[in-house]
Coordinates of C-alpha atoms and ligand atoms in Angstrom, one line a residue:
M1 CA 20.9 5.8 -6.1
Q2 CA 20.6 4.8 -3.3
I3 CA 16.8 4.5 -1.5
L4 CA 15.4 4.0 0.9
V5 CA 12.1 1.9 1.1
T6 CA 10.0 3.1 4.8
G7 CA 8.1 0.0 5.4
G8 CA 10.0 -1.8 2.9
A9 CA 8.9 -5.3 5.4
G10 CA 6.1 -4.4 4.2
F11 CA 3.8 -6.1 1.5
I12 CA 3.9 -2.9 -1.0
G13 CA 7.3 -1.8 0.5
G14 CA 8.5 -5.1 -0.1
H15 CA 7.7 -4.8 -3.4
L16 CA 9.3 -2.0 -4.5
A17 CA 12.4 -2.8 -2.9
E18 CA 12.7 -5.8 -4.5
S19 CA 12.3 -3.9 -7.5
F20 CA 14.6 -1.6 -6.8
L21 CA 17.5 -4.1 -6.0
A22 CA 17.1 -5.5 -9.4
D23 CA 17.6 -3.2 -11.6
G24 CA 20.9 -2.1 -9.5
H25 CA 19.9 -0.2 -6.9
D26 CA 21.0 0.1 -3.8
V27 CA 18.5 0.0 -1.0
T28 CA 18.1 0.3 2.9
V29 CA 15.2 -1.0 3.7
L30 CA 13.6 0.6 8.2
D31 CA 11.0 -1.6 9.4
N32 CA 10.0 -2.1 13.4
F33 CA 7.6 -4.9 12.3
E34 CA 4.9 -3.4 13.0
P35 CA 2.6 -6.3 15.1
F36 CA -0.2 -5.7 12.5
Y37 CA -0.6 -8.6 10.9
A38 CA 2.4 -11.7 10.9
E39 CA 5.3 -10.8 11.1
G40 CA 5.9 -14.0 9.1
I41 CA 5.0 -13.1 5.7
K42 CA 7.5 -9.9 6.6
R43 CA 10.8 -12.1 7.4
H44 CA 9.8 -13.3 3.5
T45 CA 9.9 -10.6 1.3
L46 CA 13.1 -9.9 3.4
D47 CA 15.0 -13.2 1.9
V48 CA 13.9 -11.8 -1.3
H49 CA 14.8 -8.6 -0.2
R50 CA 18.1 -10.7 0.0
E51 CA 17.9 -13.4 -2.5
V52 CA 17.8 -10.5 -5.5
A53 CA 21.0 -8.4 -4.1
D54 CA 22.3 -12.1 -4.4
E55 CA 21.4 -12.5 -7.7
G56 CA 23.1 -8.6 -9.0
D57 CA 25.0 -5.7 -7.1
S58 CA 23.8 -4.0 -5.6
E59 CA 24.0 -3.8 -1.8
Y60 CA 21.5 -4.0 0.5
R61 CA 21.1 -3.5 4.1
F62 CA 18.0 -3.5 6.6
V63 CA 17.1 -1.8 10.0
E64 CA 15.2 -2.8 12.5
G65 CA 14.0 0.6 13.1
D66 CA 10.8 3.0 13.9
V67 CA 9.9 6.2 11.9
R68 CA 8.3 7.7 15.2
D69 CA 11.7 7.6 16.4
P70 CA 13.5 11.1 14.7
E71 CA 17.3 10.0 15.6
T72 CA 17.1 6.9 13.8
V73 CA 14.7 8.2 11.2
H74 CA 18.3 11.2 10.6
K75 CA 20.7 8.8 10.7
I76 CA 20.0 6.7 7.5
V77 CA 18.2 9.1 5.7
D78 CA 22.0 10.5 5.8
D79 CA 23.3 9.7 2.0
T80 CA 20.5 8.7 0.2
D81 CA 19.1 10.3 -3.0
I82 CA 15.5 9.7 -3.3
V83 CA 13.8 8.3 0.3
V84 CA 10.2 6.1 -1.0
H85 CA 8.0 5.7 2.1
Q86 CA 6.0 3.2 2.3
A87 CA 5.8 2.3 6.5
A88 CA 2.0 3.4 8.6
Q89 CA -0.1 1.8 9.9
A90 CA -2.2 1.1 7.3
G91 CA -6.1 0.1 7.5
V92 CA -8.5 2.2 7.7
R93 CA -11.3 0.4 10.3
E94 CA -8.1 -0.3 12.9
S95 CA -6.8 3.7 13.1
V96 CA -11.0 3.9 14.3
D97 CA -9.8 1.5 17.1
N98 CA -6.7 2.8 17.3
P99 CA -6.6 6.6 16.1
R100 CA -3.7 7.6 18.6
T101 CA -0.8 5.4 17.7
V102 CA -2.2 5.9 13.6
T103 CA -1.4 9.7 14.3
D104 CA 1.9 8.8 15.5
I105 CA 3.6 6.0 13.4
N106 CA 1.7 8.3 10.2
V107 CA 1.9 11.6 10.7
D108 CA 4.9 12.9 13.0
G109 CA 6.0 9.7 11.9
T110 CA 6.2 11.7 7.6
V111 CA 7.3 14.7 10.0
N112 CA 10.3 13.1 10.9
L113 CA 11.8 11.8 7.3
L114 CA 10.1 15.1 5.7
E115 CA 12.3 17.0 7.8
A116 CA 15.0 15.0 8.0
S117 CA 14.7 14.4 3.7
K118 CA 14.9 18.5 4.0
E119 CA 18.5 18.1 6.9
A120 CA 20.5 15.5 3.9
D121 CA 19.2 17.3 0.9
V122 CA 17.5 14.0 -0.8
K123 CA 16.6 14.2 -4.4
R124 CA 13.0 13.8 -3.9
V125 CA 10.6 11.4 -1.2
I126 CA 7.4 9.7 -2.7
L127 CA 5.1 9.4 -0.1
A128 CA 1.5 6.2 0.1
S129 CA -0.6 8.4 0.1
S130 CA -4.5 6.1 -0.4
S131 CA -8.5 7.0 -2.0
S132 CA -8.7 7.4 1.5
V133 CA -8.8 11.0 1.9
Y134 CA -11.8 11.2 -0.5
G135 CA -14.6 10.3 1.7
K136 CA -17.9 10.1 0.4
P137 CA -17.3 10.8 -3.2
H138 CA -18.9 13.0 -4.6
S139 CA -18.9 12.5 -8.0
L140 CA -17.1 9.6 -9.3
P141 CA -14.4 8.5 -10.8
Y142 CA -12.5 10.7 -8.4
E143 CA -10.6 13.7 -9.9
E144 CA -7.5 14.1 -8.3
D145 CA -9.3 18.0 -7.0
H146 CA -12.4 16.0 -5.6
P147 CA -12.5 17.4 -2.5
T148 CA -10.6 16.1 0.8
E149 CA -14.2 14.8 3.4
P150 CA -12.2 11.4 5.3
V151 CA -14.8 9.3 7.3
S152 CA -11.6 7.4 9.3
P153 CA -9.1 8.7 10.9
Y154 CA -7.0 6.7 8.9
G155 CA -7.9 9.3 5.9
V156 CA -6.9 11.9 7.8
T157 CA -3.9 11.2 8.3
K158 CA -3.3 10.0 5.0
L159 CA -4.4 13.8 4.3
T160 CA -2.0 15.5 7.6
Q161 CA 1.0 13.6 5.7
E162 CA -0.2 15.6 2.1
H163 CA -0.3 18.3 3.0
M164 CA 2.7 18.2 5.2
A165 CA 4.4 16.8 2.1
R166 CA 3.5 20.0 -0.5
V167 CA 4.5 23.1 2.6
Y168 CA 8.3 21.4 2.9
T169 CA 8.8 21.6 -1.3
E170 CA 7.1 25.5 -0.9
L171 CA 8.5 26.2 2.8
H172 CA 11.5 24.9 1.6
G173 CA 12.4 23.4 -2.5
L174 CA 12.4 19.6 -0.9
P175 CA 11.1 17.3 -3.6
T176 CA 7.7 15.5 -3.3
V177 CA 5.0 13.7 -4.9
C178 CA 1.9 11.4 -2.4
L179 CA 0.8 9.4 -4.5
R180 CA -2.7 8.5 -4.2
Y181 CA -2.5 4.6 -4.1
F182 CA -6.5 2.9 -4.2
T183 CA -6.4 -0.8 -2.7
V184 CA -3.6 -2.5 -3.9
Y185 CA -3.7 -6.2 -4.3
G186 CA -1.1 -9.1 -4.7
P187 CA 0.9 -11.1 -3.9
R188 CA 1.9 -11.8 0.1
M189 CA -0.7 -9.0 1.1
R190 CA -1.8 -8.3 3.5
P191 CA -3.8 -10.2 5.2
N192 CA -6.4 -9.0 6.6
M193 CA -7.2 -7.8 2.4
A194 CA -10.9 -8.7 1.3
I195 CA -8.9 -10.8 -1.9
S196 CA -6.5 -12.6 0.3
N197 CA -9.5 -13.4 2.5
F198 CA -12.3 -14.7 0.6
V199 CA -9.7 -16.9 -1.5
S200 CA -8.0 -18.4 2.3
R201 CA -11.9 -18.4 3.0
C202 CA -12.8 -20.6 -0.5
L203 CA -9.8 -22.7 -0.9
N204 CA -10.7 -24.3 3.1
G205 CA -14.9 -24.7 1.8
E206 CA -16.1 -21.7 4.3
P207 CA -18.1 -19.0 2.2
P208 CA -17.0 -16.1 1.6
V209 CA -17.8 -13.1 4.6
I210 CA -19.3 -9.7 3.1
Y211 CA -19.5 -6.8 5.2
G212 CA -22.1 -4.4 4.5
D213 CA -25.0 -5.8 1.3
G214 CA -22.3 -6.1 -1.4
Q215 CA -22.7 -3.1 -3.4
Q216 CA -20.4 -1.3 -2.0
T217 CA -17.4 -0.5 -5.4
R218 CA -13.9 0.1 -4.7
D219 CA -11.4 0.0 -7.3
F220 CA -8.6 -2.7 -6.9
T221 CA -4.5 -2.0 -7.8
Y222 CA -2.1 -4.4 -9.2
V223 CA 0.8 -4.3 -6.8
A224 CA 2.9 -4.1 -10.4
D225 CA 1.0 -1.3 -11.2
V226 CA 1.3 0.4 -8.1
V227 CA 5.8 -0.3 -8.2
D228 CA 5.9 1.1 -12.1
A229 CA 4.4 4.1 -10.5
N230 CA 6.9 4.7 -8.3
R231 CA 10.2 3.2 -10.2
T232 CA 8.7 5.9 -12.7
L233 CA 9.2 8.4 -10.8
L234 CA 12.9 7.9 -8.8
D235 CA 14.4 10.1 -11.8
S236 CA 11.4 12.3 -13.1
D237 CA 9.9 15.4 -11.3
A238 CA 6.9 15.2 -13.9
A239 CA 4.7 15.0 -10.7
D240 CA 7.0 16.6 -8.1
G241 CA 4.5 18.4 -5.4
D242 CA 1.7 16.9 -7.0
V243 CA -0.4 14.6 -6.2
V244 CA -1.6 11.1 -8.0
N245 CA -4.6 9.2 -8.1
I246 CA -2.8 5.4 -8.2
G247 CA -6.1 2.9 -9.8
S248 CA -6.6 1.2 -12.0
S249 CA -9.7 2.3 -13.3
D250 CA -11.9 -1.0 -13.7
N251 CA -14.1 -0.8 -10.7
I252 CA -16.0 -4.5 -9.0
S253 CA -18.7 -5.3 -6.3
I254 CA -17.5 -6.2 -3.5
Q255 CA -20.3 -8.5 -4.4
E256 CA -19.2 -9.1 -7.9
L257 CA -15.2 -10.1 -6.7
A258 CA -17.0 -12.7 -4.2
E259 CA -18.3 -14.3 -7.1
T260 CA -15.8 -14.0 -8.8
V261 CA -13.8 -15.8 -6.3
R262 CA -16.3 -18.3 -5.3
D263 CA -17.0 -19.8 -8.7
Q264 CA -13.8 -19.5 -9.3
L265 CA -12.5 -21.6 -6.5
A266 CA -16.1 -23.5 -5.1
P267 CA -19.1 -22.7 -6.6
E268 CA -20.9 -24.9 -3.9
L269 CA -20.4 -22.0 -1.6
E270 CA -23.2 -19.5 -0.7
I271 CA -21.9 -15.8 0.2
V272 CA -22.3 -15.4 4.0
Y273 CA -23.5 -10.7 4.9
E274 CA -23.1 -9.6 7.7
S275 CA -23.6 -5.8 9.2
A276 CA -21.1 -3.6 7.4
R277 CA -18.1 -2.2 9.7
E278 CA -17.7 1.9 10.5
A279 CA -15.7 4.2 8.2
D280 CA -15.1 2.2 5.8
A281 CA -16.0 4.2 2.0
E282 CA -18.9 3.5 0.2
H283 CA -17.1 3.4 -3.6
T284 CA -14.2 4.3 -5.0
H285 CA -13.4 4.7 -8.7
A286 CA -10.4 6.5 -9.6
S287 CA -9.0 8.7 -11.7
V288 CA -5.7 7.5 -13.8
E289 CA -5.2 10.2 -16.2
K290 CA -3.3 12.9 -14.6
A291 CA -0.7 10.1 -13.8
G292 CA -1.5 9.1 -17.7
E293 CA -0.2 12.3 -18.5
L294 CA 2.5 13.1 -15.5
I295 CA 4.3 10.0 -14.9
G296 CA 3.1 7.7 -18.6
Y297 CA 0.5 5.5 -15.5
E298 CA -1.3 2.9 -17.3
P299 CA -2.9 -0.4 -15.3
S300 CA -2.1 -3.2 -16.1
R301 CA -4.8 -5.8 -15.4
T302 CA -7.5 -5.6 -15.2
I303 CA -9.5 -6.3 -12.1
T304 CA -10.7 -10.6 -13.3
E305 CA -7.0 -11.1 -14.7
G306 CA -4.9 -9.7 -11.5
V307 CA -7.0 -11.7 -9.2
G308 CA -6.8 -14.3 -11.3
E309 CA -2.7 -14.3 -11.4
F310 CA -3.2 -14.1 -7.3
I311 CA -5.0 -16.9 -7.4
E312 CA -2.3 -18.8 -8.3
W313 CA 0.9 -17.3 -6.4
Y314 CA -1.0 -18.1 -3.6
Q315 CA -2.0 -22.0 -4.8
A316 CA 2.3 -21.9 -5.6
N317 CA 2.7 -20.5 -2.5
R318 CA 0.1 -21.2 0.8
E319 CA 2.1 -24.0 2.5
W320 CA 3.9 -20.4 4.3
Y321 CA 2.0 -17.7 3.2
E322 CA -1.7 -19.4 4.5
P323 CA -0.9 -20.8 7.4
L324 CA 0.1 -17.3 8.1
V325 CA -2.6 -15.3 6.4
R326 CA -5.1 -17.2 8.9
S327 CA -2.6 -16.3 11.6
S328 CA -3.1 -12.8 11.2
Ligands
LIG1 P1 1.9 -2.9 5.6 O1 1.2 -3.1 6.3 O2 2.6 -4.5 5.2 O3 3.7 -2.8 5.3 C1 3.6 -0.9 5.8 C2 4.5 -0.9 6.8 O4 4.7 -0.5 7.1 C3 5.2 -2.6 7.8 O5 6.1 -4.4 7.2 C4 4.7 -1.5 9.0 O6 5.6 -2.8 10.1 C5 6.3 -0.9 9.0 N1 6.0 0.2 9.4 C6 4.5 -0.1 10.6 N2 4.4 1.0 11.6 C7 6.3 1.6 11.4 C8 7.1 2.6 12.0 N3 6.8 3.0 13.5 N4 8.2 2.3 11.6 C9 8.8 1.8 11.2 N5 7.9 0.6 9.9 C10 7.0 0.8 10.7 O7 1.1 -1.6 4.1 P2 0.4 -2.4 2.9 O8 -0.3 -2.5 2.3 O9 2.4 -2.2 2.6 O10 0.2 -0.3 3.0 C11 2.1 0.2 2.6 C12 1.8 2.2 2.0 O11 0.4 2.0 1.8 C13 0.8 2.7 3.5 O12 1.5 4.0 4.3 C14 -0.6 2.9 3.5 O13 -1.1 3.8 4.3 C15 -0.7 3.3 1.8 N6 -1.7 2.6 1.0 C16 -2.0 1.2 1.4 C17 -2.8 0.4 0.4 C18 -3.6 -0.5 0.6 O14 -4.5 -1.1 -0.3 N7 -2.7 -1.5 0.2 C19 -4.0 1.1 -0.1 C20 -3.7 2.7 -0.2 C21 -2.6 3.4 0.9

């Protein structure tokens, strides 16, 4: 298959492209190196892609370009079988500071992609959505029909993206699937996320910092599970036109998470608490029943297992990854 991964130099898109290449697919990555965190992590990801492509017989192409540019997008989508759309300004807090940028990238960029995919008769567009579309919980775990009341500009853009995808399916018959990811972590993860931050601080003898009282809970998803869900959807129409949660269902409080990392790496450190940040969801918890029924999705790790694996990976890759994490 010829697969386009937008945002493929980033954390999740990088793992998706790597896995598709290893499976023998031809992959094009489109990314503009949005300066949201250290570019070096993305450059490293592209090197991994080239190595995997060289080991097999898949074709790999990297295009530096912007999803906001309709011409670039139309050119690149031509001859594509599947579009896997990950490019976005990710991150809730950045969206509070820069609502216009986040809207341009996440909404206008998505429309460019859907429009080009419709014209090119793409077989399926798989879009990265987010648990941020839910906002305040009425009941937990979130099932997909839970009310959507996002509490950040980021969440609003992801919800708009979902509606836009649905409309393209209904109006134009373009198969689309939106996967609502719940906080994803794993190798090469974005530096500004709690897990990489806690690990980096503890390894450097600095106390982990929690914003708020630490009682907020999160459903953390190991990146390999996100990859599995996307891989299944490459040749399954089971979720076309639908939205599906991708989480672990194993939620944990931020305090427990910080303690897990701290106890493993630097038990002598005292956790530091600072005031809560605006627009962060209080609790996230995924029901993955629908994902299980539609695509046989099953989370592969508990959070404790996954964090342990991430710590091992971090230590093995500390030399190149840590300076980039700390400069982001
Ligand atoms: P990331 O920032 O690592 O990856 C996004 C990539 O998109 C980056 O490489 C960036 O350079 C690229 N990009 C940004 N704007 C672009 C543009 N205008 N044109 C082309 N490329 C552009 O983020 P991630 O964590 O890998 O997230 C991937 C997707 O998953 C995003 O859509 C995000 O909203 C969604 N998501 C992520 C999480 C998570 O916990 N990581 C949770 C829910 C949803």
